[in-house]
Coordinates of N, CA and C in Angstrom, one line a residue:
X1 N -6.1 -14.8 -14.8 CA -5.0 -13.9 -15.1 C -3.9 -14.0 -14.0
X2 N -3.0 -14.3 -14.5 CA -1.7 -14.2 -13.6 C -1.4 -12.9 -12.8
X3 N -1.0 -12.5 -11.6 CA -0.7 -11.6 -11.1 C 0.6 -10.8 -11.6
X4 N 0.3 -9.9 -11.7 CA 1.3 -8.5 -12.0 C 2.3 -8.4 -11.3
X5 N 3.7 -8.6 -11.6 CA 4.6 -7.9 -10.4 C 4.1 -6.3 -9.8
X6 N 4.6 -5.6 -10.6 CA 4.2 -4.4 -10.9 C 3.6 -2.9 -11.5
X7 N 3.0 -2.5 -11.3 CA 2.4 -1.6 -11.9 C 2.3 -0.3 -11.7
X8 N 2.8 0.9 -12.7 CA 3.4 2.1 -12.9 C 2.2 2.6 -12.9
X9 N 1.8 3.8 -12.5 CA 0.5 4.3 -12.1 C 0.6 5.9 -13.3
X10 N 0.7 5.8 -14.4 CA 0.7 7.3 -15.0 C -0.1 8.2 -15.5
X11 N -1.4 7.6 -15.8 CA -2.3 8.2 -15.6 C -3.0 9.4 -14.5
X12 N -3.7 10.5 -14.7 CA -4.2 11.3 -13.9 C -5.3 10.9 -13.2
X13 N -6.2 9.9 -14.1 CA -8.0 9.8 -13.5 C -7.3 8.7 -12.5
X14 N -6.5 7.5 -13.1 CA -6.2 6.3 -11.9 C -5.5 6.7 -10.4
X15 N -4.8 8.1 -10.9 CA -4.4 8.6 -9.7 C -5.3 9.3 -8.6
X16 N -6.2 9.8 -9.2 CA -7.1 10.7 -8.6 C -8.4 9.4 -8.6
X17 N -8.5 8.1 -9.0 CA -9.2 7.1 -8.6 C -8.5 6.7 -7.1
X18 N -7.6 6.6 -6.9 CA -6.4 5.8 -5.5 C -6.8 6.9 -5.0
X19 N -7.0 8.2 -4.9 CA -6.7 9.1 -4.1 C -7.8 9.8 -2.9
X20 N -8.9 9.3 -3.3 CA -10.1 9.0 -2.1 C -9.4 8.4 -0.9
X21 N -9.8 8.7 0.1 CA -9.6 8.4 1.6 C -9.8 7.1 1.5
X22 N -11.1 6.6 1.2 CA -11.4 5.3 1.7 C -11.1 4.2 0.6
X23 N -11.1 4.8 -0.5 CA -10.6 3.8 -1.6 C -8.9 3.2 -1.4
X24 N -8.5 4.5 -1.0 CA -6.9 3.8 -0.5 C -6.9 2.7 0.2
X25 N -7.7 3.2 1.6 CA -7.4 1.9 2.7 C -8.3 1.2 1.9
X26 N -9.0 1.1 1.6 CA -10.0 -0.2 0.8 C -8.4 -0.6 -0.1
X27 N -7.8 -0.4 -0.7 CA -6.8 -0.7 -1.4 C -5.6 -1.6 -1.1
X28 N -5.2 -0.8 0.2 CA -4.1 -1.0 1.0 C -5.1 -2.8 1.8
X29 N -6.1 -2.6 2.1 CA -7.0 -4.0 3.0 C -6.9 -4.9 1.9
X30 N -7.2 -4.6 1.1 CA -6.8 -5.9 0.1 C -6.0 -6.2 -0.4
X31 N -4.7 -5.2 -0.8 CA -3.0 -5.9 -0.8 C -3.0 -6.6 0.6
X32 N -3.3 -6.3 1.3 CA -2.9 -7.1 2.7 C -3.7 -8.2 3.2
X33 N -4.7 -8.5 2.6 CA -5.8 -9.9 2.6 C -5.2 -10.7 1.2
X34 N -4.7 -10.3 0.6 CA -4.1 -10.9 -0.9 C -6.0 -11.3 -1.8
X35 N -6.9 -11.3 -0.7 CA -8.2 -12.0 -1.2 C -9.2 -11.4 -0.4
X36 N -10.4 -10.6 -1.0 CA -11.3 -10.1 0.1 C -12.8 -10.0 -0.8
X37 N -13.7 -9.9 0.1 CA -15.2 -9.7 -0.4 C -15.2 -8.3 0.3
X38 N -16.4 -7.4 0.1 CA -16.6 -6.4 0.1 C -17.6 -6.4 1.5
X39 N -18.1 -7.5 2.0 CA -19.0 -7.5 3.6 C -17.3 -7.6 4.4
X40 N -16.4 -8.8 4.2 CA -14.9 -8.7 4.9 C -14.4 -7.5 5.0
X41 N -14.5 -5.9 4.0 CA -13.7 -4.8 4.1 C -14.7 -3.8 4.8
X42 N -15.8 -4.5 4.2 CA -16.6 -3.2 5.0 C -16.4 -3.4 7.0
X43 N -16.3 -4.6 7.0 CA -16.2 -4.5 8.5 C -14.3 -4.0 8.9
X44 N -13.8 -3.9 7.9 CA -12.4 -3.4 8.4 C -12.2 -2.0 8.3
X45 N -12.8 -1.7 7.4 CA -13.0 -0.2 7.1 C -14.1 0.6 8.1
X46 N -15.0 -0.3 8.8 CA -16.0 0.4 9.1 C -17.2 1.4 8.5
X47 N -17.5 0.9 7.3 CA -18.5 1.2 6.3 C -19.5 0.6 5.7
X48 N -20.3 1.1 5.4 CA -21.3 0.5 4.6 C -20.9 -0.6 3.4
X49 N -21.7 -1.8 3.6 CA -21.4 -2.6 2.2 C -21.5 -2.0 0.9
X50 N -22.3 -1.9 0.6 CA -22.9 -1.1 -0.6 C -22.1 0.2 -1.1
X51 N -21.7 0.7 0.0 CA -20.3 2.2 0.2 C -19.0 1.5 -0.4
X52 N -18.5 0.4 0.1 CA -17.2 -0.5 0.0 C -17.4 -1.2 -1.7
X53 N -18.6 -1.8 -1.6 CA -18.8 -2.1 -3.1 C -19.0 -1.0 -4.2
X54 N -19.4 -0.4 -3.7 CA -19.0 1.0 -4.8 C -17.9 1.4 -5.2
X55 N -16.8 1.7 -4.0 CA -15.3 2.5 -4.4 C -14.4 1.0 -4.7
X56 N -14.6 -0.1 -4.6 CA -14.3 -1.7 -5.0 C -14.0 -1.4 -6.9
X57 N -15.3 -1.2 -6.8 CA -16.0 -1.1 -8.5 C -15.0 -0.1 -9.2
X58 N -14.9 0.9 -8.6 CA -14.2 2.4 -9.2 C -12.7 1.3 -9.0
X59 N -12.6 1.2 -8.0 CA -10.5 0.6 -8.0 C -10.5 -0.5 -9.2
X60 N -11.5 -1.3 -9.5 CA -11.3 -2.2 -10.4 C -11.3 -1.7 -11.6
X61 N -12.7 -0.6 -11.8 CA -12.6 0.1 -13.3 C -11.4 0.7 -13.3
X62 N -10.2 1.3 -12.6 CA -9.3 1.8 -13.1 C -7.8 0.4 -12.9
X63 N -8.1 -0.7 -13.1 CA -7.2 -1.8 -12.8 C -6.2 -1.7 -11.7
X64 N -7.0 -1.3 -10.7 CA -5.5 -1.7 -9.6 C -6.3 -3.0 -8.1
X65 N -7.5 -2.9 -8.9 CA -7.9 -4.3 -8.4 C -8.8 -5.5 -9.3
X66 N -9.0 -6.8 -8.9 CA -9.4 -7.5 -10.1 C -9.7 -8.5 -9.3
X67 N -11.3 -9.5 -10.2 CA -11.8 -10.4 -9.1 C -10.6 -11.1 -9.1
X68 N -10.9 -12.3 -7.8 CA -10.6 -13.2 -7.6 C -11.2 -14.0 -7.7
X69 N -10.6 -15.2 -8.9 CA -11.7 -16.2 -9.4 C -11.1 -17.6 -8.6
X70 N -12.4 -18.3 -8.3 CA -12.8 -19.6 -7.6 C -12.6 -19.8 -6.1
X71 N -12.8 -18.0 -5.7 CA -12.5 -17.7 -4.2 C -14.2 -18.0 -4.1
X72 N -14.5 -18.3 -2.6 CA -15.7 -18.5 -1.7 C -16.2 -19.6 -2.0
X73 N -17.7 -20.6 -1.5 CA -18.3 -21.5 -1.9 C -19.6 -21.0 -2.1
X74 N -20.4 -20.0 -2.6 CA -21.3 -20.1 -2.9 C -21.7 -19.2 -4.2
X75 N -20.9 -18.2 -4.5 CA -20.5 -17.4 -6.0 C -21.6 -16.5 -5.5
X76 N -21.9 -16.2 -4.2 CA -22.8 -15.0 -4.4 C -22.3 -13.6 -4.0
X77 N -20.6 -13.5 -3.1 CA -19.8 -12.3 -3.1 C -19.3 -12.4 -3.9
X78 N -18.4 -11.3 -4.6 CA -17.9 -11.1 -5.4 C -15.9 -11.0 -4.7
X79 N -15.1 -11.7 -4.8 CA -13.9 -11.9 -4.2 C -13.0 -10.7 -4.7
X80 N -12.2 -10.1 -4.2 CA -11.3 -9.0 -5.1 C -9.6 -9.6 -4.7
X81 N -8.5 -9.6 -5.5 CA -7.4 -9.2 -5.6 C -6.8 -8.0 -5.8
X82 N -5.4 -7.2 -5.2 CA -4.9 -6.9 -5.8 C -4.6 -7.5 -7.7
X83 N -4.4 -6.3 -8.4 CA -4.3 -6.4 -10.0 C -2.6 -6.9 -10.6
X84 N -1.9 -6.3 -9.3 CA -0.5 -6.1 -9.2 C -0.2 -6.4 -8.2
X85 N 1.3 -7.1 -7.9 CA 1.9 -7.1 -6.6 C 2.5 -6.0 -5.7
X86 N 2.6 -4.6 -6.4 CA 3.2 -3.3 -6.2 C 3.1 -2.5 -7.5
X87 N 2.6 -1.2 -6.1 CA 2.2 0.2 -7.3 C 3.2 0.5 -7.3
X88 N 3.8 1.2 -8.5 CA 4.6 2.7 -8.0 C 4.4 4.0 -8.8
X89 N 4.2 5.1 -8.4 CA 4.1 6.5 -9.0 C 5.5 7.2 -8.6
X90 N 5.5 7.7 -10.1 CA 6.8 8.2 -10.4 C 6.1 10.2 -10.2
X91 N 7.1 11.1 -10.0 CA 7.0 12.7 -10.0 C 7.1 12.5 -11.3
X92 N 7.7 12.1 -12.5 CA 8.1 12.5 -13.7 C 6.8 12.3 -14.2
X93 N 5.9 11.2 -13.9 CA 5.2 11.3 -15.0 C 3.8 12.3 -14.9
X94 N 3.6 13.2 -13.7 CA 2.9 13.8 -13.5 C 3.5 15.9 -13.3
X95 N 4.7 15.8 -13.6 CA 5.3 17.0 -13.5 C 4.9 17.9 -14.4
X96 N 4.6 17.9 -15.3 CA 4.6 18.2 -16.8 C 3.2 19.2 -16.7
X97 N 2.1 18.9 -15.8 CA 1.3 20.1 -16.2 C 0.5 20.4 -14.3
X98 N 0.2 21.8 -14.1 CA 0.3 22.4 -13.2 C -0.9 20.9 -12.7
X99 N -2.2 21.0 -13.3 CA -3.3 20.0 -12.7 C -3.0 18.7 -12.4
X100 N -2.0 17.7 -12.7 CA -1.4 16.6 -12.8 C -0.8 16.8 -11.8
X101 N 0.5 17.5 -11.7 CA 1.6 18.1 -10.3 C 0.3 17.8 -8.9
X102 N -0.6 19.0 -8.9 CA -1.1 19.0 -8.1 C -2.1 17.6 -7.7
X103 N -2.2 16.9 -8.4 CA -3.0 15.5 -8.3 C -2.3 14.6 -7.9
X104 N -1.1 14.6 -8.0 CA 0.1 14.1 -7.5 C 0.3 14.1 -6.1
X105 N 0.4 15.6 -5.6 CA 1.0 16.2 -4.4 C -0.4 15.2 -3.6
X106 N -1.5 15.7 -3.8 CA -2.5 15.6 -3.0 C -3.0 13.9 -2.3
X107 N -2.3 13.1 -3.7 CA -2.2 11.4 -3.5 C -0.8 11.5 -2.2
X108 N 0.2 11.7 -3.0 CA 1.2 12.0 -2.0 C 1.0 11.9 -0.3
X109 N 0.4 13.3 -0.3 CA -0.2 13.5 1.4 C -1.2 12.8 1.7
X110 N -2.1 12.0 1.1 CA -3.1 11.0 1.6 C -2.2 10.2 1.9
X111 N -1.2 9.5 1.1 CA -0.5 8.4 1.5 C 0.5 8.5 2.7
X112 N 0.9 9.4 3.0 CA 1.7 9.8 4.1 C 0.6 10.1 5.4
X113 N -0.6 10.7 5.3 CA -1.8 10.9 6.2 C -1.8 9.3 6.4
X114 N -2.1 8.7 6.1 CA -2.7 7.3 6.5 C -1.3 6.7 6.9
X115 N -0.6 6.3 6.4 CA 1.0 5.6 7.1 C 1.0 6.1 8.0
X116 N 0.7 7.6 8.7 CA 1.2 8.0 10.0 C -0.1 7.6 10.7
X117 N -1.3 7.6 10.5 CA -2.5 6.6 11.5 C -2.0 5.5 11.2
X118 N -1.3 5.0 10.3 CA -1.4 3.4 10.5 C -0.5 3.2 11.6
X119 N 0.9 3.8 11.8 CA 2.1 3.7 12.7 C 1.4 4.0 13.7
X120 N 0.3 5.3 14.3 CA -0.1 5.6 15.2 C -0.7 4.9 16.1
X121 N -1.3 4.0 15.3 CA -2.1 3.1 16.0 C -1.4 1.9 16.5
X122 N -0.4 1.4 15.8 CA 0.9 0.6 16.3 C 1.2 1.2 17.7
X123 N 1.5 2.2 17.6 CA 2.0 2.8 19.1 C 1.1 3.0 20.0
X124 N -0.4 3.1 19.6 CA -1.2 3.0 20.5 C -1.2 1.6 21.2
X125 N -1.3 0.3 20.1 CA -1.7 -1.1 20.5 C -0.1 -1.8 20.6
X126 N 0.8 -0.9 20.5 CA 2.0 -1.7 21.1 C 2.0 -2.6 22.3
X127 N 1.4 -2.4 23.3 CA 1.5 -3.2 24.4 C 0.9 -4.5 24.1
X128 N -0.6 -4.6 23.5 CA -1.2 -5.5 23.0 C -0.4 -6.8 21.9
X129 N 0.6 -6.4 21.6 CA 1.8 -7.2 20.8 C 2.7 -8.0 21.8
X130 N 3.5 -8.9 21.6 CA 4.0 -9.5 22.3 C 5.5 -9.2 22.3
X131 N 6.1 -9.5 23.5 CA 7.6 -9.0 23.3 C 8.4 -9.0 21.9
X132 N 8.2 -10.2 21.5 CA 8.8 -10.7 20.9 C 8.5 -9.8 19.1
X133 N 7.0 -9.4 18.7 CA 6.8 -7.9 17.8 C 7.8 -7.0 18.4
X134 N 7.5 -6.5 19.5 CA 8.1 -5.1 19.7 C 9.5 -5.3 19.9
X135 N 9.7 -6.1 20.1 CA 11.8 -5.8 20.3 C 12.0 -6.0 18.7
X136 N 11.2 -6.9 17.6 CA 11.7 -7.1 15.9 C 11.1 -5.6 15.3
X137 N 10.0 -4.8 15.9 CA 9.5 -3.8 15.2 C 10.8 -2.3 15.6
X138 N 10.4 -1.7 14.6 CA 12.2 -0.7 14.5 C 11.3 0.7 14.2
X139 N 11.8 1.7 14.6 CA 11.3 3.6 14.4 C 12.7 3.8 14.1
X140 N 13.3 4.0 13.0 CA 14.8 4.7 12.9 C 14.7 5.8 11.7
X141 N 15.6 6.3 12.2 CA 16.1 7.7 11.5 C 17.4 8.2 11.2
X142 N 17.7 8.3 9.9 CA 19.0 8.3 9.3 C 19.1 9.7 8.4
X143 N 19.9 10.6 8.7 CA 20.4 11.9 7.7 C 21.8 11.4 7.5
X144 N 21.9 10.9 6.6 CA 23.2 11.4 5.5 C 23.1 12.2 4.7
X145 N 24.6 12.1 4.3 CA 24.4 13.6 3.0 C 25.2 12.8 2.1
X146 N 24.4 12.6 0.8 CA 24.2 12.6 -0.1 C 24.2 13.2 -1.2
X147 N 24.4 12.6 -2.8 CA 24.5 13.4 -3.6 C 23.0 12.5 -4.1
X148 N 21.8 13.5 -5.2 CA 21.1 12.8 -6.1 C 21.4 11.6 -6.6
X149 N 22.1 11.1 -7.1 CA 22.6 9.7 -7.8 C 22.8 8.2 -6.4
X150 N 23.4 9.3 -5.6 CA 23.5 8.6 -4.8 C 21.8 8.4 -4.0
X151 N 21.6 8.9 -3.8 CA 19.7 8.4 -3.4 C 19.1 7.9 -4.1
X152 N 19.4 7.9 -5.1 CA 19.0 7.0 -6.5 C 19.6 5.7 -6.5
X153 N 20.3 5.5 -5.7 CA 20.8 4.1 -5.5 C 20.7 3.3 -4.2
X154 N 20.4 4.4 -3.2 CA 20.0 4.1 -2.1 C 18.4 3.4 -2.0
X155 N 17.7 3.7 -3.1 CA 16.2 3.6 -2.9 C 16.3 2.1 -3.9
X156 N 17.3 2.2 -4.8 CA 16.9 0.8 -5.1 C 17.5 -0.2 -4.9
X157 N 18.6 -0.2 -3.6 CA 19.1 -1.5 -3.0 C 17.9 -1.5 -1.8
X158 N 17.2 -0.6 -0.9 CA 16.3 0.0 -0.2 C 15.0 -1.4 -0.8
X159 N 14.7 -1.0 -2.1 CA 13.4 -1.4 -2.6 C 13.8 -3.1 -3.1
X160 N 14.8 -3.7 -3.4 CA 15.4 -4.8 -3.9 C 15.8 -5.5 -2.3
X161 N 15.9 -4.9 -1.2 CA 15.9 -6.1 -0.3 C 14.2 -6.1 0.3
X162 N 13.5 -5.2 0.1 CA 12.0 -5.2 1.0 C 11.6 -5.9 -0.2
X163 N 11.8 -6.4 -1.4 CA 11.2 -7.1 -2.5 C 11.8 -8.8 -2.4
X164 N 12.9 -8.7 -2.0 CA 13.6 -10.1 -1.5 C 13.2 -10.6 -0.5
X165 N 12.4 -10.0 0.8 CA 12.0 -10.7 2.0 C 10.2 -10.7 1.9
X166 N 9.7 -9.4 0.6 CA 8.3 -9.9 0.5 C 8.1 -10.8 -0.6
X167 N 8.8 -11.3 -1.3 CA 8.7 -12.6 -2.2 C 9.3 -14.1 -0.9
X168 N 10.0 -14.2 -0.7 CA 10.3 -15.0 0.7 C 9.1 -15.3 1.3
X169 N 8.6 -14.0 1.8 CA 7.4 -14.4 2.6 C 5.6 -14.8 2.3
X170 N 5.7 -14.4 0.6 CA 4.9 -14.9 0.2 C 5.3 -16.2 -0.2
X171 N 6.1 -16.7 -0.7 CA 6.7 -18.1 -0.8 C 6.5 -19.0 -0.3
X172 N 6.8 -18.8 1.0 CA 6.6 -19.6 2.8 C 5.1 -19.8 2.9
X173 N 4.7 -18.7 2.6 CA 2.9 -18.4 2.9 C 1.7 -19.6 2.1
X174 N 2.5 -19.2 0.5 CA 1.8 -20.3 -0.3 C 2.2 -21.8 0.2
X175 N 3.6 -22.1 1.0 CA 3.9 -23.2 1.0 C 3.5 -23.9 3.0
X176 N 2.4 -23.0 3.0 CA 1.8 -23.4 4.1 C 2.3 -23.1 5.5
X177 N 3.6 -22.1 5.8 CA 3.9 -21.6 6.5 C 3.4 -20.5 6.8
X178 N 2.4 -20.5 7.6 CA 1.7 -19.3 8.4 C 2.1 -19.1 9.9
X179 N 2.3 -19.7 10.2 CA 2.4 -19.5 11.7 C 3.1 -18.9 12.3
X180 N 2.9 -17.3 12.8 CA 3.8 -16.6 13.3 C 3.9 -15.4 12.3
X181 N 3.1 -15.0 11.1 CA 3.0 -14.4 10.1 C 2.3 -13.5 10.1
X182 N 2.9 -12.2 10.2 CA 1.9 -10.7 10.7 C 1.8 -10.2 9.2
X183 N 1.1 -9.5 8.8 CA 1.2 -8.4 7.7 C 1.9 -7.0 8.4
X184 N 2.9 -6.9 7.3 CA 4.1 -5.7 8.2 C 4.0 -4.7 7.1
X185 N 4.1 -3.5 7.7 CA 4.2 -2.0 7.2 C 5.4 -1.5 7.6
X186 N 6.3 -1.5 6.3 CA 7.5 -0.5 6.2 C 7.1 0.8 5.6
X187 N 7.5 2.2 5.9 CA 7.7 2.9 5.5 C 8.5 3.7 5.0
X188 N 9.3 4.0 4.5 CA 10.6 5.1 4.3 C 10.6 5.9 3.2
X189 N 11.1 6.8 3.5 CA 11.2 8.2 3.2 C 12.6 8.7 2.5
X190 N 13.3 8.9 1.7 CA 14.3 9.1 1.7 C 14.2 10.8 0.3
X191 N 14.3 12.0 0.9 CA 14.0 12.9 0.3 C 14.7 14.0 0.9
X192 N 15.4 15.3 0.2 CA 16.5 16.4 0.7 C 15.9 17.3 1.6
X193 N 16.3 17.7 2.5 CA 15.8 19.0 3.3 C 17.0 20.0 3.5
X194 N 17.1 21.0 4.3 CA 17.9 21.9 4.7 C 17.6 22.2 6.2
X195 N 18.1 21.7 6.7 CA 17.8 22.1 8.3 C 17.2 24.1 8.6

């Protein structure tokens, strides 16, 4: 099966499948291995095999992961891909009823909980990086004021150049250009407040 660019998440159960603690990073470890067995995540996750192959099974029965065929040499792990190249969850499609909303919010804050350990630990093991990471790695923060429409357009020149340098880089990747090739975590945020 050909890989997915994309995949719209609108469902309740698939949402509330992603929205386990460990299934996420089990999720997020294998978008970022593009290819993994379940003894590989358990040691990344620090869990149990049999634990990792369980919540594996659940991310696959809800299709946001899928084997990987003619990975390993001996057919006795079971290899996983990402199902899709990128999730995305929309508010619209879960606004609509009080139990959805709230299934929403709760994926939401998992995903924002773990982005801030994952940065955290960047700042812990920053020194352990080489000059040359840390002067290309960036923490910035931008308030403009904006209209709705306008954020609406911000997010998708935003999402159309991070989709132009991660096609690039898987490009390079397939074409045997590894060297010097980190798996990178962007995060941004772009949402109204009131001081």
């Amino acid at each position: 099966m050909a890989e997915k660019k994309a995949r719209q998440i609108t469902d309740v159960e698939t949402l509330k499948a992603l929205g386990h603690p460990l299934r996420m990073k089990l999720f997020r470890a294998v978008y970022a291995a593009r290819t993994a067995t379940a003894s590989q995540l358990a040691q990344t996750v620090d869990e149990a095999v049999s634990l990792v192959s369980y919540h594996l099974r659940t991310l696959a029965k809800h299709g946001l992961i899928e084997e990987a065929e003619g990975q390993g040499s001996d057919g006795r792990e079971r290899w996983w891909k990402p199902a899709a190249q990128s999730l995305t969850i929309s508010d619209e499609d879960f606004i609509d009823e009080p139990g959805k909303a709230a299934a929403h919010r709760s994926v939401t804050r998992l995903f924002r909980d773990q982005r801030a350990e994952l940065y955290a630990r960047y700042v812990d093991e920053k020194a352990a990086w080489g000059a040359e990471w840390r002067k290309a790695a960036f923490d910035s923060e931008y308030l403009p004021r904006l209209t709705a429409p306008e954020l609406a357009s911000l997010s998708k020149e935003l999402d159309a150049v991070l989709r132009k340098y991660d096609e690039a880089g898987r490009a390079a990747e397939a074409a045997g250009e590894t060297e010097g090739r980190e798996q990178i975590a962007v995060h941004l945020y772009g949402f109204p407040f009131r001081p």
